[in-house]
Every structure is written in C-alpha cells, then in structure tokens.
Short mmCIF file of C-alpha atoms and ligand atoms in Angstrom, two decimals:
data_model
loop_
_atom_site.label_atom_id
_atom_site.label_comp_id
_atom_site.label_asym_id
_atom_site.label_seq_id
_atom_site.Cartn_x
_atom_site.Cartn_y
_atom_site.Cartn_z
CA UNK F 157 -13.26 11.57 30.70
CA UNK F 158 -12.18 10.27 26.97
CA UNK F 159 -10.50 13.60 26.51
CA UNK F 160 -8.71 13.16 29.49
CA UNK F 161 -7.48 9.73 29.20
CA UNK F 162 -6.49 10.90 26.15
CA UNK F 163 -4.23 14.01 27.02
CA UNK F 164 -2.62 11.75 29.96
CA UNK F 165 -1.81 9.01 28.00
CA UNK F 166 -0.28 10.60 24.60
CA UNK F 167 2.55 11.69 25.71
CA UNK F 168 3.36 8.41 27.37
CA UNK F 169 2.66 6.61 23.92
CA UNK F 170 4.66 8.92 22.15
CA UNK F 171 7.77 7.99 24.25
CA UNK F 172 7.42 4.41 24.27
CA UNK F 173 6.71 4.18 20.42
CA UNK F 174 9.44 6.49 19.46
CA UNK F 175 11.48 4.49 21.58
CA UNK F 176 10.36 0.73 20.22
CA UNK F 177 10.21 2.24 16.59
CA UNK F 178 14.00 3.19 17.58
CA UNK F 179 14.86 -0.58 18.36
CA UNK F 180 12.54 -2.63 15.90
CA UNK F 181 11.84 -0.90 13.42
CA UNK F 182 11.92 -3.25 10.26
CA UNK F 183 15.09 -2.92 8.35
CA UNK F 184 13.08 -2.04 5.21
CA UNK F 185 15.28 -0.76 2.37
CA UNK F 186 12.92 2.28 1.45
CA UNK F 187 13.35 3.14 5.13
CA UNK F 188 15.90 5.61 6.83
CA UNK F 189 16.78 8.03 3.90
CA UNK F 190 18.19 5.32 1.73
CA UNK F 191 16.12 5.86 -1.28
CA UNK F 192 14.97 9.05 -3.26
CA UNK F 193 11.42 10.62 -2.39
CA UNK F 194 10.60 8.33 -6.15
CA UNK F 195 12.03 5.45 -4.16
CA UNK F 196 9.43 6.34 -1.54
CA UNK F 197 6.51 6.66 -3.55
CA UNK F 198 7.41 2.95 -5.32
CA UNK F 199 6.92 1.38 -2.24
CA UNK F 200 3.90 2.89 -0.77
CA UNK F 201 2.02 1.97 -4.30
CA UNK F 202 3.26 -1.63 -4.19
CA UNK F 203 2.29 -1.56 -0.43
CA UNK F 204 -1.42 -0.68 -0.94
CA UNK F 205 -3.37 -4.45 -0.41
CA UNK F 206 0.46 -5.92 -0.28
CA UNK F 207 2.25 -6.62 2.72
CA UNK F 208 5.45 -5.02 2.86
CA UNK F 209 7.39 -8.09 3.14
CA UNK F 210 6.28 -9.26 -0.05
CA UNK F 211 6.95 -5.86 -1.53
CA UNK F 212 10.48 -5.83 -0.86
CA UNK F 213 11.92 -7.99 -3.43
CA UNK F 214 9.64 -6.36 -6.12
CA UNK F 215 10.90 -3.04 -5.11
CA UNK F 216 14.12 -3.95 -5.01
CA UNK F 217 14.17 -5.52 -8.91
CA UNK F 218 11.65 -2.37 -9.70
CA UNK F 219 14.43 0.03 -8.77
CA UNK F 220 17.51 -1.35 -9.99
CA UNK F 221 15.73 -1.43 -13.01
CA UNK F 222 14.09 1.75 -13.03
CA UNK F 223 15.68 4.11 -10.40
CA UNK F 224 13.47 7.43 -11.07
CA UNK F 225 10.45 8.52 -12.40
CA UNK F 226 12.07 9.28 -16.30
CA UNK F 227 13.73 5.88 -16.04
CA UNK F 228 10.08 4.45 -15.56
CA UNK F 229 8.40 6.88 -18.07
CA UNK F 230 10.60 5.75 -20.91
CA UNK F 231 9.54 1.65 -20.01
CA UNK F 232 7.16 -0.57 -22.47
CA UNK F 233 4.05 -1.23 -20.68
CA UNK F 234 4.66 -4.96 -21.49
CA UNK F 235 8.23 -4.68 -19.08
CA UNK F 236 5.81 -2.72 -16.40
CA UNK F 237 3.54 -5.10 -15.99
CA UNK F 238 5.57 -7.57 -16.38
CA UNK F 239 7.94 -6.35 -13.64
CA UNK F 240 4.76 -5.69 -11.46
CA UNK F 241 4.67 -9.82 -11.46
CA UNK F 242 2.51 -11.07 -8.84
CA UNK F 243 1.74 -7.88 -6.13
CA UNK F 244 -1.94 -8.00 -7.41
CA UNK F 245 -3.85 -5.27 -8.66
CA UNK F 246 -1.88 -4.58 -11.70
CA UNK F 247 -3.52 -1.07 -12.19
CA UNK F 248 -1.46 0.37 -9.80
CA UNK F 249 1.17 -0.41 -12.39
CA UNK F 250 0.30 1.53 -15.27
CA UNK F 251 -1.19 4.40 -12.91
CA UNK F 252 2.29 4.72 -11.42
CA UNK F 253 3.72 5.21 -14.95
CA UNK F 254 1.89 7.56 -15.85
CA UNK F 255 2.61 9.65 -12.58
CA UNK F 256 6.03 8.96 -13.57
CA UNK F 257 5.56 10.45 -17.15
CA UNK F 258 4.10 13.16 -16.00
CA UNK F 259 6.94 13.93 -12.62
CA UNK F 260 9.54 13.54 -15.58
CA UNK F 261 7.97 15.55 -18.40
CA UNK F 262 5.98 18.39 -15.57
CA UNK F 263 8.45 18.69 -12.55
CA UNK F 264 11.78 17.77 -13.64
CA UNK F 265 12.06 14.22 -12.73
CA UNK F 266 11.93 15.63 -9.47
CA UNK F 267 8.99 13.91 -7.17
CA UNK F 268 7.00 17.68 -6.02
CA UNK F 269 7.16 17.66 -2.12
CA UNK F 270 4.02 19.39 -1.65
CA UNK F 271 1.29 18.16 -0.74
CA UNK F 272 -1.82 19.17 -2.61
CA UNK F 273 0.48 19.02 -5.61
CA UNK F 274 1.06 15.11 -4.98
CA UNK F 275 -2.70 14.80 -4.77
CA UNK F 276 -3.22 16.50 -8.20
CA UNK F 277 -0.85 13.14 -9.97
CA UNK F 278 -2.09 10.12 -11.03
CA UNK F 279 -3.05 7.47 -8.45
CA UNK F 280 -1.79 9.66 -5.68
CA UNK F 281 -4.77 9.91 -3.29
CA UNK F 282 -4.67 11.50 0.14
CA UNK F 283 -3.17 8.81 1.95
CA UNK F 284 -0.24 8.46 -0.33
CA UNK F 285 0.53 12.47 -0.55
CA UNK F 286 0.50 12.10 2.92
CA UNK F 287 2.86 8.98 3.56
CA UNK F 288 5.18 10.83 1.20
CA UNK F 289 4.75 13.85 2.50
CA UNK F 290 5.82 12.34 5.97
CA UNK F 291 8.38 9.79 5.08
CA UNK F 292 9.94 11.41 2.01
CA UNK F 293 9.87 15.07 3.07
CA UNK F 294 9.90 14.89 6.41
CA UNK F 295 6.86 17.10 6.71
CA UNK F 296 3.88 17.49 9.92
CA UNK F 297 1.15 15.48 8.62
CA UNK F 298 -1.27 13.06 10.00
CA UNK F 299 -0.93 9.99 7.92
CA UNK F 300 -4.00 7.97 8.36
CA UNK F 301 -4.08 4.49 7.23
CA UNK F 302 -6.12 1.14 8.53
CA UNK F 303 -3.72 0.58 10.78
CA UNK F 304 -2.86 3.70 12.35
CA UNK F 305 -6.60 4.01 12.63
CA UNK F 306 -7.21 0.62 14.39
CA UNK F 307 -3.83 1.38 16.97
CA UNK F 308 -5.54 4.88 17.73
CA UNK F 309 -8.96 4.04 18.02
CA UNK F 310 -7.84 1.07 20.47
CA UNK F 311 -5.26 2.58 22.45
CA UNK F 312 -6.69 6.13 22.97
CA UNK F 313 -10.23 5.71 23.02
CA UNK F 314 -10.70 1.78 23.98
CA UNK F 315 -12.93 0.85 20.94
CA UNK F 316 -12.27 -0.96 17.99
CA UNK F 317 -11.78 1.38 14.44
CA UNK F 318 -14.97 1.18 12.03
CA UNK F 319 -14.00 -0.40 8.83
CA UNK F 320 -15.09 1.37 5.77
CA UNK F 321 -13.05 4.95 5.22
CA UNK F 322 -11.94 6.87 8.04
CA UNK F 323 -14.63 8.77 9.62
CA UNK F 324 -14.32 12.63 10.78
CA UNK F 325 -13.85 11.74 14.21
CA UNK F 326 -10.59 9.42 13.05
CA UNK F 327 -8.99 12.31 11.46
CA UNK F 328 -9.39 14.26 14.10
CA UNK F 329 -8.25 11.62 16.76
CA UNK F 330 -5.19 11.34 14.04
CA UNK F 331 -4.40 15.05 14.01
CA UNK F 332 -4.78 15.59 17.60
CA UNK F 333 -2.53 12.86 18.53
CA UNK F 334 0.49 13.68 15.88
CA UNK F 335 3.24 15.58 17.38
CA UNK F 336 3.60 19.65 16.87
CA UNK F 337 7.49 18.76 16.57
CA UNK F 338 7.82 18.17 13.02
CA UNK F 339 10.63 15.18 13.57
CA UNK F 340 9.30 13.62 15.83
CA UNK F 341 5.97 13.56 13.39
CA UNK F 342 7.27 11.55 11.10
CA UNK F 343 8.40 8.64 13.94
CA UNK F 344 5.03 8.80 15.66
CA UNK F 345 3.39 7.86 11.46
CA UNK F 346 5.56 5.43 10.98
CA UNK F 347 5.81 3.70 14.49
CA UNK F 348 2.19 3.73 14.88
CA UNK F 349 1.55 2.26 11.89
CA UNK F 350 4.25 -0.19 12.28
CA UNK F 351 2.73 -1.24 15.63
CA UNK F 352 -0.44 -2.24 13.75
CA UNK F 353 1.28 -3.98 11.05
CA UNK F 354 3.57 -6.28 13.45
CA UNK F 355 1.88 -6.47 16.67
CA UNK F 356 -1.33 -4.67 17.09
CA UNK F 357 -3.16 -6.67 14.46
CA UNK F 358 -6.32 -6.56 13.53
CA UNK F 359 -7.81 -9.97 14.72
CA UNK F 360 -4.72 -11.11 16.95
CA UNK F 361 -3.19 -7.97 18.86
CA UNK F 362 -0.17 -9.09 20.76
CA UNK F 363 -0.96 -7.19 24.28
CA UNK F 364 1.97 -9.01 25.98
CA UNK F 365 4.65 -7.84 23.76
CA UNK F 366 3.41 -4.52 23.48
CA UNK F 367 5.23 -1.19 24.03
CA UNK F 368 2.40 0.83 25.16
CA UNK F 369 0.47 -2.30 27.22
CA UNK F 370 0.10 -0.43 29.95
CA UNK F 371 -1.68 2.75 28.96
CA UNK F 372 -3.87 1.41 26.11
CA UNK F 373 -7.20 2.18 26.58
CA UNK F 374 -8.71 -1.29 24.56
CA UNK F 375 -6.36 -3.72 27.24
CA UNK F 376 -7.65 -2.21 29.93
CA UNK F 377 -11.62 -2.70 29.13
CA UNK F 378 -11.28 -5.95 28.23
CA UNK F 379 -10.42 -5.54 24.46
CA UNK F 380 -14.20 -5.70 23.79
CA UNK F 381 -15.68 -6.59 20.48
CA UNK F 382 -12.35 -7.86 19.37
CA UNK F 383 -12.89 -10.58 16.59
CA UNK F 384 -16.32 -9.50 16.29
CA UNK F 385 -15.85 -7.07 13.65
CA UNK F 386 -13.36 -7.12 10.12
CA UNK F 387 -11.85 -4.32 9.33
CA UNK F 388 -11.80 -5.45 5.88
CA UNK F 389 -14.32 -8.46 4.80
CA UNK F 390 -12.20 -11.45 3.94
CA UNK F 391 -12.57 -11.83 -0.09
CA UNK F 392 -12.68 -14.84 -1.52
CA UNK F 393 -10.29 -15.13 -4.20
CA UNK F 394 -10.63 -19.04 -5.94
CA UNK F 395 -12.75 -18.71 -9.01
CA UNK F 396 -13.02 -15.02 -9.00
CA UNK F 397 -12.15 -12.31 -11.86
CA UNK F 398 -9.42 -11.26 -10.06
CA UNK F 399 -8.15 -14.88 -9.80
CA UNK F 400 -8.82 -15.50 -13.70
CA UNK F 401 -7.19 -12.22 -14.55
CA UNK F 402 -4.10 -13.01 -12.90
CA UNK F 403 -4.20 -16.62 -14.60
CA UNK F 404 -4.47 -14.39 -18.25
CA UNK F 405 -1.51 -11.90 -17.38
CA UNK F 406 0.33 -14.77 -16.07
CA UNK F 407 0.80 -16.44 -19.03
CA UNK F 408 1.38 -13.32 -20.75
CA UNK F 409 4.02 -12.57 -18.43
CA UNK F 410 6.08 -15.55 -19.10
CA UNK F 411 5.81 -15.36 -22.32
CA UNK F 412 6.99 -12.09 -22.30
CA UNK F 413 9.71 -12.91 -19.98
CA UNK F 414 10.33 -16.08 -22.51
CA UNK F 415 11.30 -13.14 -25.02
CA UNK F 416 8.52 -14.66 -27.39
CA UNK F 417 7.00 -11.59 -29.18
CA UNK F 418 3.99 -13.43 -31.07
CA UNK F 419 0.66 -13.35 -29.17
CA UNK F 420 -0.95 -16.09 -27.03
CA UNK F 421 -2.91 -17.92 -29.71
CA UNK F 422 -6.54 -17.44 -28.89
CA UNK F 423 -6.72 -21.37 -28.48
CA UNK F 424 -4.39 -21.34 -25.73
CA UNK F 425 -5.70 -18.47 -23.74
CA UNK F 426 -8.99 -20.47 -23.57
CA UNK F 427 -7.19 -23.18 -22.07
CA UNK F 428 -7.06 -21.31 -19.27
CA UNK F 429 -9.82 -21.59 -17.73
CA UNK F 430 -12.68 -23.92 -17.84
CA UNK F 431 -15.44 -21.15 -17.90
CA UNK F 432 -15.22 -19.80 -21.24
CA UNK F 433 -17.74 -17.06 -20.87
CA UNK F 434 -15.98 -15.57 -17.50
CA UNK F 435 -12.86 -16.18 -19.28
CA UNK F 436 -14.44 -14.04 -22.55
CA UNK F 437 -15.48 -10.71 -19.89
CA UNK F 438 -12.08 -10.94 -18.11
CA UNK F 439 -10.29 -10.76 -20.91
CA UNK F 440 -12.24 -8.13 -22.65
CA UNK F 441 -11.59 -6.01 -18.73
CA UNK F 442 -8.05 -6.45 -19.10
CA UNK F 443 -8.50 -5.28 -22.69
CA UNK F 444 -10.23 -2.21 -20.72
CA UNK F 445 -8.19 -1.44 -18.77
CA UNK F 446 -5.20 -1.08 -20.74
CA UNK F 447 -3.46 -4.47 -19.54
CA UNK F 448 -3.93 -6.48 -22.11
CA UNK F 449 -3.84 -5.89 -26.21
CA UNK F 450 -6.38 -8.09 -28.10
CA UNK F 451 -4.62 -8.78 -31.73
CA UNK F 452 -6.10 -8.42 -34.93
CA UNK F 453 -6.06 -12.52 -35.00
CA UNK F 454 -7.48 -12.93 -31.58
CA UNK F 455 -4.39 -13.67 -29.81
CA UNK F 456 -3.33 -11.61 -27.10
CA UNK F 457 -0.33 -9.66 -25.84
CA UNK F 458 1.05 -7.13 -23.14
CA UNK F 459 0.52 -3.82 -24.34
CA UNK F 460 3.76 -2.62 -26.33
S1 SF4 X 175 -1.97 -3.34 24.23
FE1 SF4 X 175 -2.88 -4.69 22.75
S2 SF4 X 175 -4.63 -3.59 21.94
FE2 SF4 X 175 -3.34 -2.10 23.00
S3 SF4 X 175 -2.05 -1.26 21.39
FE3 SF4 X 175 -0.92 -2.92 22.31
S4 SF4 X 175 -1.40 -4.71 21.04
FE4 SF4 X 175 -2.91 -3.13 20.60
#
C-alpha cells in the first residue's frame, strides 16, 4: 500500500516541484550556472549549520576575493578566518583551504567532477560530493540532506524523518524517488530541498502554500507527531565554548581587520570572559585546532 502510494504520487510531485522550483526558486547567486563548480563548493561549505541567506553576503566577499581554489590556496590563514567572520564553525574554514591547496597543487585548479574523487578531499563528505556532483556537474545523484529527508519521509511515506543520520531506508526512499532523466535530477535535489528550507519546515510546514498539498502523504493523515520530535536538538549557545570561542576569534578578527600585527596582550584576552578557567581550555582548543597562535609572550594571534 506504501509502495503504491508511492509510485502514484511521484510522478505528480515531480511535476509540481519542477514546476514551483521553475517560478520560486531563490535568486541565489551560486545558483543557475553563474559560478564555477569552486564557486559551488564555497557555498555548500558555508551552508552546512548556516542558512543560506546569511551565506550570501559571505560568499559573495569570499569570491571576489578569492575566485578559485589557487586564489584561496595562496591566502594567510589569518585573512581566511578572518574572511570566514561570523558563519560559525570556523573549521570549515581552514578545511576548505586545504581542499583548495590540494585542487590547485593535485588537479589543476580544476574542482575533479567525480564523485568518489570529491570524497577523497578534505572536508568533502558524501553529502557535499553529492550536492556538487548534482549542482556543479549536473550529474544523477541522490543528494540527501535533512531537508530532503524530512520533505520525503513526509510527503511519500506520511511520517516524520528520524533525526540522527539518514537511515538505509532514507537512501533508498532518496534513490528511488530521483529521476532516471539526468536533468531533470538535478531540479528534483534542489527543489526538494528548497521546499524544506522555505516552506516544508521542520516544526512549521506551510501545507496551505504548498505545491504538492494535495498528494502529500503527512497532510493527509493528519501530519501526526509533528512538533513532537526535533530533527536537530535545539543547542544552547549563551555561555558555551562555542560562544566563548567566537568571543576569542572575534577580537582577533578586528584586530586583524584593524591592520594591527602585534598580538592580543594576554591581559586583554582574559578580559573576555569572566570564567577564566573556560576561557584558559577554549583558548588552548583554538590553539588545537589551528585557529589561533599562542605567542611566545602569551598574547595571541590569527595564525600567519
Ligand atoms: S503539504 Fe505540508 S507536510 Fe506536505 S510537503 Fe507540503 S508543507 Fe510539507
């Protein structure tokens, strides 16, 4: 009976996507073959735990400033995370220059457009070959993210997605449902997944606005369980490491940006924050992680 609904209704939700993805898409400016496969890639790292309308400005600076991958492997670490500003999770940063070192100096400064080959580069995991793979190549691939996940889940089977990462059963649901026309592929990724970014949301779907309202499986149950379950628990951020490492880089930022060279004087970085012992372990992580450079005096700077 699941199988069935879902064979009869596919093909119905194909059509109305590709058709709503053809009139509302957002006018995104990695979108539509106006950037490089590079170009691509940028945004899908700054998109991971960023919302794409927040990204767009970032990517936009990022670019101009760095327009391929040997552009970005030639940049100071300081002027990458520094660039990065506020998108959160700074890693991401110095992981996607050193997939750019290694495009530039390995593949030409030429972003490889095969799959398993995307997967072998730094911070490039299977959802990010894939989205590139789709939306910079053009190729047939299921890309699954949360959302496409939650939009499937709900409008082919009727239940809500499990949170965690996606299950067998998902990726199968995913493969079965993408088109075996390689165009029309690439729409079905991206509209799906722009339906769960814009309207079928996680807590507040918008069923009355929605393209495929009348053969989604989750509307016409009832929408049960919705609300009852996060796809992602909601993390607290005030007075967390992640909040006092962003305070740390923050200042090291504008200095940076202030052209000042010298380090943060030791004294000022523990003005920072009242609790000097989580203040002591998050700077020592950055230190870890290759964000931060403790000096010889104790002060601290971007990494050179
Ligand atoms: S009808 Fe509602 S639950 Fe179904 S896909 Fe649209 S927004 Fe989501």
């Amino acid at each position: 009976m699941q199988e069935e609904h879902v064979d009869k209704t596919r093909e119905q939700v194909r059509a109305r996507l590709a058709a709503w993805w053809e009139a509302n898409a957002r006018d995104l400016p990695w979108r539509f073959g106006r950037t490089t496969p590079w170009g691509v890639l940028v945004s899908e790292v700054m998109s991971q735990q960023t919302q794409m309308s927040r990204v767009v400005p970032y990517w936009t600076d990022w670019m101009r400033t760095w327009p391929d991958a040997a552009a970005l492997a030639k940049a100071s670490t300081a002027e990458v995370i520094t660039a990065w500003g506020r998108l959160g999770y700074p890693r991401r940063a110095l992981r996607l220059q050193e997939c750019a070192r290694v495009v530039a100096d390995q593949y030409g400064n030429a972003l490889p457009d095969d799959h398993d080959t995307l997967l072998s580069l730094p911070g490039i995991g299977d959802y990010t070959a894939s989205a590139v793979s789709s939306f910079a190549f053009g190729r047939r691939v299921a890309v699954i993210d949360t959302n496409i996940r939650r939009v499937l889940s709900r409008v082919l089977l009727g239940v809500e997605s499990r949170g965690g990462s996606a299950t067998r059963a998902e990726r199968d649901l995913a493969n079965d449902a993408l088109p075996d026309d390689t165009a029309k592929s690439v729409i079905w990724n991206q509209s799906v997944m722009e339906l769960g970014a814009v309207v079928c949301t996680a807590k507040k779907p918008m069923c009355e606005v929605c393209p495929v309202s009348t053969c989604c499986a989750f509307l016409a149950a009832g929408r049960p369980g919705l609300g009852e379950r996060r796809t992602r628990p909601r993390q607290r951020f005030q007075g967390t490491d992640r909040q006092v490492r962003g305070i740390v880089l923050n200042a090291l930022r504008r200095r940076h940006d202030g052209g000042l060279t010298a380090g943060l004087p030791r004294a000022e970085a523990e003005s920072l924050w009242p609790d000097q012992g989580q203040l002591a372990a998050c700077i020592a992580s950055l230190d870890d992680d290759g964000l931060i450079e403790i000096n010889k005096d104790g002060s601290l700077s971007l990494p050179r």
